[in-house]
Amino acid sequence: MNLNYLIRKNIKAMRPYSSARDEFKDLKADMVFLDANENPIETDLNRYPDPQQTALKELISKQKRLAVNQLLLGNGSDEVLDLIFRAFCEPNQDSILTLPPTYGMYSVLAQLNSIENIEVCLTSDFKIDVNQVLKQVTPSTKLLFLCSPNNPSGNVMDVNAVTKLLKGFNGLVIIDEAYIDFTGLESWTQRLNEFPNLIVTQTLSKAYGLAGIRLGTCFSSKEIIAVLNKIKPPYNINTLTQNAAIDALQTNEVFGQVSLIINEREKLSSALESCFFVEKVFLSSANFILIKVDDANKRYNELIKYGFVVRNRTTQSGCENCLRISIGTPEENIQLLTLLNTFK
Ligand SMILES: *Cc1c(COP(=O)(O)O)cnc(C)c1O
């Protein structure tokens, strides 16, 4: 992989915006700050947020056992993914590879950035067809998106298959680990040093219960992170988000919640197996379950009628008659099963 070749020319040439806080970083309390046109009346929010999110990044990098310069934060992982497109994909020229059925944002961002999206479907049991993927690569294919555990199927991608792609593809491989906390497996972040073309994204939106604050994390080599850091909006992580994330990451609440959700997932999976209209319950390593039913549209509408909203995935490739059900609270899951058992 040649990073210099992958970076767009305009990105290489641009000079980043230099904010007041970038030019004078030492926000010491005994100085008078007249450099950012802020309102001087002190509230907790009258100052711009730290553009480099120093305290939050130090905390995350310690927990993930990675250097601070291997970490980028985004306004949700969706912003991180968009920055990756804008840094490495030349509009109307480059392409990316995605493996449907998968997270919808990759294709939305490809369209938004005018990048061709080459789709190579996962197999019928949602595994990667490595040879097929590598066959579709062209000299202008810059990015390959893998989602593990995959949304909407819930399965973890095979380590050997992913390794083959990391070694066999000359562009960047993005592994979206939005659901990694539900797997008990080691993150690919622990193998960043082995693979210079690897980018891992995670989020506080799922296991950490903080979808509302919008915080996505991105881990890669310091060279790739430097490129993304250069083009990110200067104040992309607001003060409220930085503070809420620091608070959440310092408690251990997430671990208890994750084990409760995993426990509920296993109970719900086996209960769903015995519903007569459920044809298949796919093995999930995430906080949702994909099921194949007799008639997805019919069952979806029945659920809506009784006030239960699930995701109808029937139009996604490989997901005919499939519904995706997020794991609710123990009470919600019992209510759901009680309702499903009345279906005819
Ligand atoms: C939910 C989800 C995300 C989360 O995106 P945020 O912008 O961080 O909320 C990312 N990737 C996948 C595959 C998801 O399902």
PDB file of N, CA and C in Angstrom, residues 126-203:
ATOM      1  N   PHE A 126     -23.965 -15.219   5.025  1.00  0.00           N
ATOM      2  CA  PHE A 126     -23.370 -13.926   5.359  1.00  0.00           C
ATOM      3  C   PHE A 126     -21.862 -13.982   5.591  1.00  0.00           C
ATOM      4  N   LYS A 127     -21.173 -14.872   4.855  1.00  0.00           N
ATOM      5  CA  LYS A 127     -19.712 -14.915   4.935  1.00  0.00           C
ATOM      6  C   LYS A 127     -19.109 -14.153   3.744  1.00  0.00           C
ATOM      7  N   ILE A 128     -17.822 -13.794   3.868  1.00  0.00           N
ATOM      8  CA  ILE A 128     -17.143 -13.066   2.802  1.00  0.00           C
ATOM      9  C   ILE A 128     -16.634 -14.040   1.742  1.00  0.00           C
ATOM     10  N   ASP A 129     -16.930 -13.748   0.493  1.00  0.00           N
ATOM     11  CA  ASP A 129     -16.352 -14.508  -0.617  1.00  0.00           C
ATOM     12  C   ASP A 129     -15.057 -13.785  -1.023  1.00  0.00           C
ATOM     13  N   VAL A 130     -13.961 -14.171  -0.391  1.00  0.00           N
ATOM     14  CA  VAL A 130     -12.703 -13.419  -0.514  1.00  0.00           C
ATOM     15  C   VAL A 130     -12.238 -13.303  -1.967  1.00  0.00           C
ATOM     16  N   ASN A 131     -12.268 -14.414  -2.689  1.00  0.00           N
ATOM     17  CA  ASN A 131     -11.777 -14.370  -4.073  1.00  0.00           C
ATOM     18  C   ASN A 131     -12.612 -13.431  -4.929  1.00  0.00           C
ATOM     19  N   GLN A 132     -13.925 -13.502  -4.734  1.00  0.00           N
ATOM     20  CA  GLN A 132     -14.838 -12.655  -5.491  1.00  0.00           C
ATOM     21  C   GLN A 132     -14.550 -11.177  -5.198  1.00  0.00           C
ATOM     22  N   VAL A 133     -14.306 -10.857  -3.932  1.00  0.00           N
ATOM     23  CA  VAL A 133     -14.016  -9.468  -3.547  1.00  0.00           C
ATOM     24  C   VAL A 133     -12.733  -9.006  -4.244  1.00  0.00           C
ATOM     25  N   LEU A 134     -11.676  -9.821  -4.144  1.00  0.00           N
ATOM     26  CA  LEU A 134     -10.384  -9.400  -4.712  1.00  0.00           C
ATOM     27  C   LEU A 134     -10.457  -9.284  -6.233  1.00  0.00           C
ATOM     28  N   LYS A 135     -11.324 -10.101  -6.852  1.00  0.00           N
ATOM     29  CA  LYS A 135     -11.493 -10.056  -8.297  1.00  0.00           C
ATOM     30  C   LYS A 135     -12.080  -8.730  -8.779  1.00  0.00           C
ATOM     31  N   GLN A 136     -12.891  -8.099  -7.930  1.00  0.00           N
ATOM     32  CA  GLN A 136     -13.591  -6.870  -8.322  1.00  0.00           C
ATOM     33  C   GLN A 136     -12.732  -5.606  -8.157  1.00  0.00           C
ATOM     34  N   VAL A 137     -11.571  -5.756  -7.539  1.00  0.00           N
ATOM     35  CA  VAL A 137     -10.714  -4.586  -7.292  1.00  0.00           C
ATOM     36  C   VAL A 137     -10.168  -4.039  -8.597  1.00  0.00           C
ATOM     37  N   THR A 138     -10.209  -2.727  -8.767  1.00  0.00           N
ATOM     38  CA  THR A 138      -9.588  -2.074  -9.923  1.00  0.00           C
ATOM     39  C   THR A 138      -8.535  -1.099  -9.391  1.00  0.00           C
ATOM     40  N   PRO A 139      -7.693  -0.533 -10.269  1.00  0.00           N
ATOM     41  CA  PRO A 139      -6.672   0.402  -9.763  1.00  0.00           C
ATOM     42  C   PRO A 139      -7.276   1.624  -9.059  1.00  0.00           C
ATOM     43  N   SER A 140      -8.543   1.924  -9.330  1.00  0.00           N
ATOM     44  CA  SER A 140      -9.126   3.101  -8.663  1.00  0.00           C
ATOM     45  C   SER A 140      -9.988   2.731  -7.451  1.00  0.00           C
ATOM     46  N   THR A 141      -9.924   1.468  -7.028  1.00  0.00           N
ATOM     47  CA  THR A 141     -10.666   1.072  -5.823  1.00  0.00           C
ATOM     48  C   THR A 141      -9.852   1.453  -4.592  1.00  0.00           C
ATOM     49  N   LYS A 142     -10.359   2.423  -3.846  1.00  0.00           N
ATOM     50  CA  LYS A 142      -9.577   2.966  -2.733  1.00  0.00           C
ATOM     51  C   LYS A 142      -9.933   2.372  -1.379  1.00  0.00           C
ATOM     52  N   LEU A 143     -11.204   2.048  -1.195  1.00  0.00           N
ATOM     53  CA  LEU A 143     -11.648   1.621   0.133  1.00  0.00           C
ATOM     54  C   LEU A 143     -12.441   0.327   0.061  1.00  0.00           C
ATOM     55  N   LEU A 144     -12.293  -0.492   1.103  1.00  0.00           N
ATOM     56  CA  LEU A 144     -13.095  -1.716   1.257  1.00  0.00           C
ATOM     57  C   LEU A 144     -13.730  -1.665   2.645  1.00  0.00           C
ATOM     58  N   PHE A 145     -15.063  -1.719   2.681  1.00  0.00           N
ATOM     59  CA  PHE A 145     -15.775  -1.630   3.953  1.00  0.00           C
ATOM     60  C   PHE A 145     -16.200  -3.004   4.436  1.00  0.00           C
ATOM     61  N   LEU A 146     -15.742  -3.379   5.632  1.00  0.00           N
ATOM     62  CA  LEU A 146     -16.173  -4.606   6.280  1.00  0.00           C
ATOM     63  C   LEU A 146     -16.879  -4.209   7.566  1.00  0.00           C
ATOM     64  N   CYS A 147     -17.931  -4.905   7.894  1.00  0.00           N
ATOM     65  CA  CYS A 147     -18.690  -4.580   9.098  1.00  0.00           C
ATOM     66  C   CYS A 147     -18.735  -5.844   9.945  1.00  0.00           C
ATOM     67  N   SER A 148     -18.168  -5.774  11.163  1.00  0.00           N
ATOM     68  CA  SER A 148     -18.046  -6.986  11.974  1.00  0.00           C
ATOM     69  C   SER A 148     -18.157  -6.674  13.464  1.00  0.00           C
ATOM     70  N   PRO A 149     -19.195  -7.144  14.140  1.00  0.00           N
ATOM     71  CA  PRO A 149     -20.340  -7.898  13.626  1.00  0.00           C
ATOM     72  C   PRO A 149     -21.097  -7.085  12.575  1.00  0.00           C
ATOM     73  N   ASN A 150     -21.634  -7.820  11.593  1.00  0.00           N
ATOM     74  CA  ASN A 150     -22.289  -7.129  10.482  1.00  0.00           C
ATOM     75  C   ASN A 150     -23.715  -6.729  10.837  1.00  0.00           C
ATOM     76  N   ASN A 151     -24.076  -5.539  10.418  1.00  0.00           N
ATOM     77  CA  ASN A 151     -25.453  -5.077  10.485  1.00  0.00           C
ATOM     78  C   ASN A 151     -26.016  -5.218   9.068  1.00  0.00           C
ATOM     79  N   PRO A 152     -27.069  -5.973   8.816  1.00  0.00           N
ATOM     80  CA  PRO A 152     -28.102  -6.472   9.729  1.00  0.00           C
ATOM     81  C   PRO A 152     -27.984  -7.943  10.120  1.00  0.00           C
ATOM     82  N   SER A 153     -26.921  -8.659   9.700  1.00  0.00           N
ATOM     83  CA  SER A 153     -26.935 -10.107   9.926  1.00  0.00           C
ATOM     84  C   SER A 153     -26.460 -10.505  11.327  1.00  0.00           C
ATOM     85  N   GLY A 154     -25.625  -9.686  11.965  1.00  0.00           N
ATOM     86  CA  GLY A 154     -25.226  -9.929  13.345  1.00  0.00           C
ATOM     87  C   GLY A 154     -24.009 -10.824  13.523  1.00  0.00           C
ATOM     88  N   ASN A 155     -23.489 -11.402  12.425  1.00  0.00           N
ATOM     89  CA  ASN A 155     -22.348 -12.315  12.554  1.00  0.00           C
ATOM     90  C   ASN A 155     -21.016 -11.577  12.488  1.00  0.00           C
ATOM     91  N   VAL A 156     -20.019 -12.213  13.094  1.00  0.00           N
ATOM     92  CA  VAL A 156     -18.651 -11.690  13.063  1.00  0.00           C
ATOM     93  C   VAL A 156     -17.961 -12.236  11.812  1.00  0.00           C
ATOM     94  N   MET A 157     -17.181 -11.402  11.147  1.00  0.00           N
ATOM     95  CA  MET A 157     -16.480 -11.857   9.938  1.00  0.00           C
ATOM     96  C   MET A 157     -15.255 -12.702  10.317  1.00  0.00           C
ATOM     97  N   ASP A 158     -15.049 -13.763   9.568  1.00  0.00           N
ATOM     98  CA  ASP A 158     -13.976 -14.714   9.812  1.00  0.00           C
ATOM     99  C   ASP A 158     -12.601 -14.033   9.770  1.00  0.00           C
ATOM    100  N   VAL A 159     -11.794 -14.293  10.801  1.00  0.00           N
ATOM    101  CA  VAL A 159     -10.489 -13.629  10.931  1.00  0.00           C
ATOM    102  C   VAL A 159      -9.581 -13.935   9.739  1.00  0.00           C
ATOM    103  N   ASN A 160      -9.597 -15.192   9.263  1.00  0.00           N
ATOM    104  CA  ASN A 160      -8.736 -15.541   8.127  1.00  0.00           C
ATOM    105  C   ASN A 160      -9.154 -14.814   6.860  1.00  0.00           C
ATOM    106  N   ALA A 161     -10.457 -14.699   6.634  1.00  0.00           N
ATOM    107  CA  ALA A 161     -10.950 -14.004   5.445  1.00  0.00           C
ATOM    108  C   ALA A 161     -10.545 -12.527   5.500  1.00  0.00           C
ATOM    109  N   VAL A 162     -10.720 -11.912   6.661  1.00  0.00           N
ATOM    110  CA  VAL A 162     -10.375 -10.495   6.803  1.00  0.00           C
ATOM    111  C   VAL A 162      -8.870 -10.297   6.607  1.00  0.00           C
ATOM    112  N   THR A 163      -8.089 -11.212   7.177  1.00  0.00           N
ATOM    113  CA  THR A 163      -6.642 -11.122   7.046  1.00  0.00           C
ATOM    114  C   THR A 163      -6.221 -11.203   5.584  1.00  0.00           C
ATOM    115  N   LYS A 164      -6.853 -12.116   4.826  1.00  0.00           N
ATOM    116  CA  LYS A 164      -6.537 -12.238   3.396  1.00  0.00           C
ATOM    117  C   LYS A 164      -6.833 -10.942   2.663  1.00  0.00           C
ATOM    118  N   LEU A 165      -7.933 -10.291   3.021  1.00  0.00           N
ATOM    119  CA  LEU A 165      -8.285  -9.032   2.364  1.00  0.00           C
ATOM    120  C   LEU A 165      -7.315  -7.920   2.751  1.00  0.00           C
ATOM    121  N   LEU A 166      -6.930  -7.883   4.017  1.00  0.00           N
ATOM    122  CA  LEU A 166      -5.974  -6.858   4.454  1.00  0.00           C
ATOM    123  C   LEU A 166      -4.648  -7.011   3.701  1.00  0.00           C
ATOM    124  N   LYS A 167      -4.277  -8.260   3.445  1.00  0.00           N
ATOM    125  CA  LYS A 167      -3.003  -8.502   2.756  1.00  0.00           C
ATOM    126  C   LYS A 167      -3.142  -8.377   1.248  1.00  0.00           C
ATOM    127  N   GLY A 168      -4.312  -8.724   0.710  1.00  0.00           N
ATOM    128  CA  GLY A 168      -4.460  -8.795  -0.741  1.00  0.00           C
ATOM    129  C   GLY A 168      -4.976  -7.529  -1.400  1.00  0.00           C
ATOM    130  N   PHE A 169      -5.466  -6.579  -0.603  1.00  0.00           N
ATOM    131  CA  PHE A 169      -6.036  -5.345  -1.164  1.00  0.00           C
ATOM    132  C   PHE A 169      -5.084  -4.183  -0.901  1.00  0.00           C
ATOM    133  N   ASN A 170      -4.802  -3.424  -1.963  1.00  0.00           N
ATOM    134  CA  ASN A 170      -3.831  -2.332  -1.876  1.00  0.00           C
ATOM    135  C   ASN A 170      -4.376  -1.035  -1.309  1.00  0.00           C
ATOM    136  N   GLY A 171      -5.711  -0.960  -1.226  1.00  0.00           N
ATOM    137  CA  GLY A 171      -6.322   0.257  -0.670  1.00  0.00           C
ATOM    138  C   GLY A 171      -6.498   0.121   0.832  1.00  0.00           C
ATOM    139  N   LEU A 172      -7.384   0.946   1.377  1.00  0.00           N
ATOM    140  CA  LEU A 172      -7.616   0.926   2.821  1.00  0.00           C
ATOM    141  C   LEU A 172      -8.791   0.023   3.151  1.00  0.00           C
ATOM    142  N   VAL A 173      -8.640  -0.762   4.215  1.00  0.00           N
ATOM    143  CA  VAL A 173      -9.720  -1.635   4.687  1.00  0.00           C
ATOM    144  C   VAL A 173     -10.299  -1.016   5.953  1.00  0.00           C
ATOM    145  N   ILE A 174     -11.585  -0.676   5.888  1.00  0.00           N
ATOM    146  CA  ILE A 174     -12.256  -0.117   7.073  1.00  0.00           C
ATOM    147  C   ILE A 174     -13.063  -1.224   7.726  1.00  0.00           C
ATOM    148  N   ILE A 175     -12.759  -1.528   8.976  1.00  0.00           N
ATOM    149  CA  ILE A 175     -13.553  -2.508   9.722  1.00  0.00           C
ATOM    150  C   ILE A 175     -14.431  -1.741  10.702  1.00  0.00           C
ATOM    151  N   ASP A 176     -15.736  -1.792  10.454  1.00  0.00           N
ATOM    152  CA  ASP A 176     -16.712  -1.086  11.280  1.00  0.00           C
ATOM    153  C   ASP A 176     -17.090  -1.986  12.451  1.00  0.00           C
ATOM    154  N   GLU A 177     -16.622  -1.600  13.635  1.00  0.00           N
ATOM    155  CA  GLU A 177     -16.862  -2.402  14.839  1.00  0.00           C
ATOM    156  C   GLU A 177     -17.886  -1.749  15.764  1.00  0.00           C
ATOM    157  N   ALA A 178     -18.970  -1.251  15.185  1.00  0.00           N
ATOM    158  CA  ALA A 178     -19.992  -0.584  16.009  1.00  0.00           C
ATOM    159  C   ALA A 178     -20.519  -1.499  17.112  1.00  0.00           C
ATOM    160  N   TYR A 179     -20.496  -2.822  16.861  1.00  0.00           N
ATOM    161  CA  TYR A 179     -21.084  -3.773  17.815  1.00  0.00           C
ATOM    162  C   TYR A 179     -20.034  -4.633  18.520  1.00  0.00           C
ATOM    163  N   ILE A 180     -18.761  -4.248  18.468  1.00  0.00           N
ATOM    164  CA  ILE A 180     -17.679  -5.072  19.007  1.00  0.00           C
ATOM    165  C   ILE A 180     -17.872  -5.387  20.485  1.00  0.00           C
ATOM    166  N   ASP A 181     -18.455  -4.443  21.244  1.00  0.00           N
ATOM    167  CA  ASP A 181     -18.584  -4.646  22.692  1.00  0.00           C
ATOM    168  C   ASP A 181     -19.506  -5.803  23.057  1.00  0.00           C
ATOM    169  N   PHE A 182     -20.323  -6.243  22.113  1.00  0.00           N
ATOM    170  CA  PHE A 182     -21.242  -7.358  22.399  1.00  0.00           C
ATOM    171  C   PHE A 182     -20.633  -8.716  22.054  1.00  0.00           C
ATOM    172  N   THR A 183     -19.381  -8.748  21.575  1.00  0.00           N
ATOM    173  CA  THR A 183     -18.826  -9.998  21.062  1.00  0.00           C
ATOM    174  C   THR A 183     -17.928 -10.734  22.051  1.00  0.00           C
ATOM    175  N   GLY A 184     -17.303 -10.002  22.965  1.00  0.00           N
ATOM    176  CA  GLY A 184     -16.295 -10.621  23.819  1.00  0.00           C
ATOM    177  C   GLY A 184     -15.016 -10.948  23.064  1.00  0.00           C
ATOM    178  N   LEU A 185     -14.920 -10.541  21.811  1.00  0.00           N
ATOM    179  CA  LEU A 185     -13.726 -10.824  21.012  1.00  0.00           C
ATOM    180  C   LEU A 185     -12.755  -9.656  21.060  1.00  0.00           C
ATOM    181  N   GLU A 186     -11.511  -9.932  20.704  1.00  0.00           N
ATOM    182  CA  GLU A 186     -10.520  -8.865  20.625  1.00  0.00           C
ATOM    183  C   GLU A 186     -10.812  -7.988  19.406  1.00  0.00           C
ATOM    184  N   SER A 187     -10.637  -6.691  19.581  1.00  0.00           N
ATOM    185  CA  SER A 187     -10.856  -5.758  18.474  1.00  0.00           C
ATOM    186  C   SER A 187      -9.691  -5.836  17.485  1.00  0.00           C
ATOM    187  N   TRP A 188      -9.974  -5.497  16.234  1.00  0.00           N
ATOM    188  CA  TRP A 188      -8.910  -5.382  15.234  1.00  0.00           C
ATOM    189  C   TRP A 188      -7.971  -4.222  15.556  1.00  0.00           C
ATOM    190  N   THR A 189      -8.332  -3.341  16.479  1.00  0.00           N
ATOM    191  CA  THR A 189      -7.409  -2.263  16.867  1.00  0.00           C
ATOM    192  C   THR A 189      -6.104  -2.834  17.410  1.00  0.00           C
ATOM    193  N   GLN A 190      -6.176  -4.046  17.971  1.00  0.00           N
ATOM    194  CA  GLN A 190      -4.961  -4.638  18.544  1.00  0.00           C
ATOM    195  C   GLN A 190      -3.999  -5.132  17.470  1.00  0.00           C
ATOM    196  N   ARG A 191      -4.425  -5.099  16.192  1.00  0.00           N
ATOM    197  CA  ARG A 191      -3.540  -5.561  15.114  1.00  0.00           C
ATOM    198  C   ARG A 191      -3.192  -4.453  14.132  1.00  0.00           C
ATOM    199  N   LEU A 192      -3.393  -3.197  14.568  1.00  0.00           N
ATOM    200  CA  LEU A 192      -3.102  -2.066  13.676  1.00  0.00           C
ATOM    201  C   LEU A 192      -1.643  -2.041  13.236  1.00  0.00           C
ATOM    202  N   ASN A 193      -0.751  -2.432  14.129  1.00  0.00           N
ATOM    203  CA  ASN A 193       0.671  -2.358  13.774  1.00  0.00           C
ATOM    204  C   ASN A 193       1.060  -3.349  12.680  1.00  0.00           C
ATOM    205  N   GLU A 194       0.279  -4.422  12.561  1.00  0.00           N
ATOM    206  CA  GLU A 194       0.545  -5.427  11.532  1.00  0.00           C
ATOM    207  C   GLU A 194       0.086  -4.984  10.144  1.00  0.00           C
ATOM    208  N   PHE A 195      -0.983  -4.160  10.109  1.00  0.00           N
ATOM    209  CA  PHE A 195      -1.613  -3.827   8.830  1.00  0.00           C
ATOM    210  C   PHE A 195      -1.683  -2.311   8.629  1.00  0.00           C
ATOM    211  N   PRO A 196      -0.750  -1.744   7.831  1.00  0.00           N
ATOM    212  CA  PRO A 196      -0.730  -0.285   7.651  1.00  0.00           C
ATOM    213  C   PRO A 196      -1.952   0.248   6.908  1.00  0.00           C
ATOM    214  N   ASN A 197      -2.722  -0.645   6.263  1.00  0.00           N
ATOM    215  CA  ASN A 197      -3.904  -0.181   5.508  1.00  0.00           C
ATOM    216  C   ASN A 197      -5.211  -0.388   6.272  1.00  0.00           C
ATOM    217  N   LEU A 198      -5.106  -0.612   7.581  1.00  0.00           N
ATOM    218  CA  LEU A 198      -6.303  -0.897   8.387  1.00  0.00           C
ATOM    219  C   LEU A 198      -6.816   0.341   9.118  1.00  0.00           C
ATOM    220  N   ILE A 199      -8.128   0.555   9.013  1.00  0.00           N
ATOM    221  CA  ILE A 199      -8.815   1.585   9.804  1.00  0.00           C
ATOM    222  C   ILE A 199      -9.942   0.883  10.552  1.00  0.00           C
ATOM    223  N   VAL A 200     -10.031   1.115  11.861  1.00  0.00           N
ATOM    224  CA  VAL A 200     -11.115   0.519  12.652  1.00  0.00           C
ATOM    225  C   VAL A 200     -11.995   1.644  13.176  1.00  0.00           C
ATOM    226  N   THR A 201     -13.312   1.491  13.024  1.00  0.00           N
ATOM    227  CA  THR A 201     -14.215   2.488  13.603  1.00  0.00           C
ATOM    228  C   THR A 201     -15.084   1.831  14.676  1.00  0.00           C
ATOM    229  N   GLN A 202     -15.340   2.590  15.715  1.00  0.00           N
ATOM    230  CA  GLN A 202     -16.238   2.152  16.779  1.00  0.00           C
ATOM    231  C   GLN A 202     -17.133   3.340  17.140  1.00  0.00           C
ATOM    232  N   THR A 203     -18.027   3.138  18.084  1.00  0.00           N
ATOM    233  CA  THR A 203     -18.987   4.199  18.408  1.00  0.00           C
ATOM    234  C   THR A 203     -19.459   4.079  19.851  1.00  0.00           C
TER     235      THR A 203
END
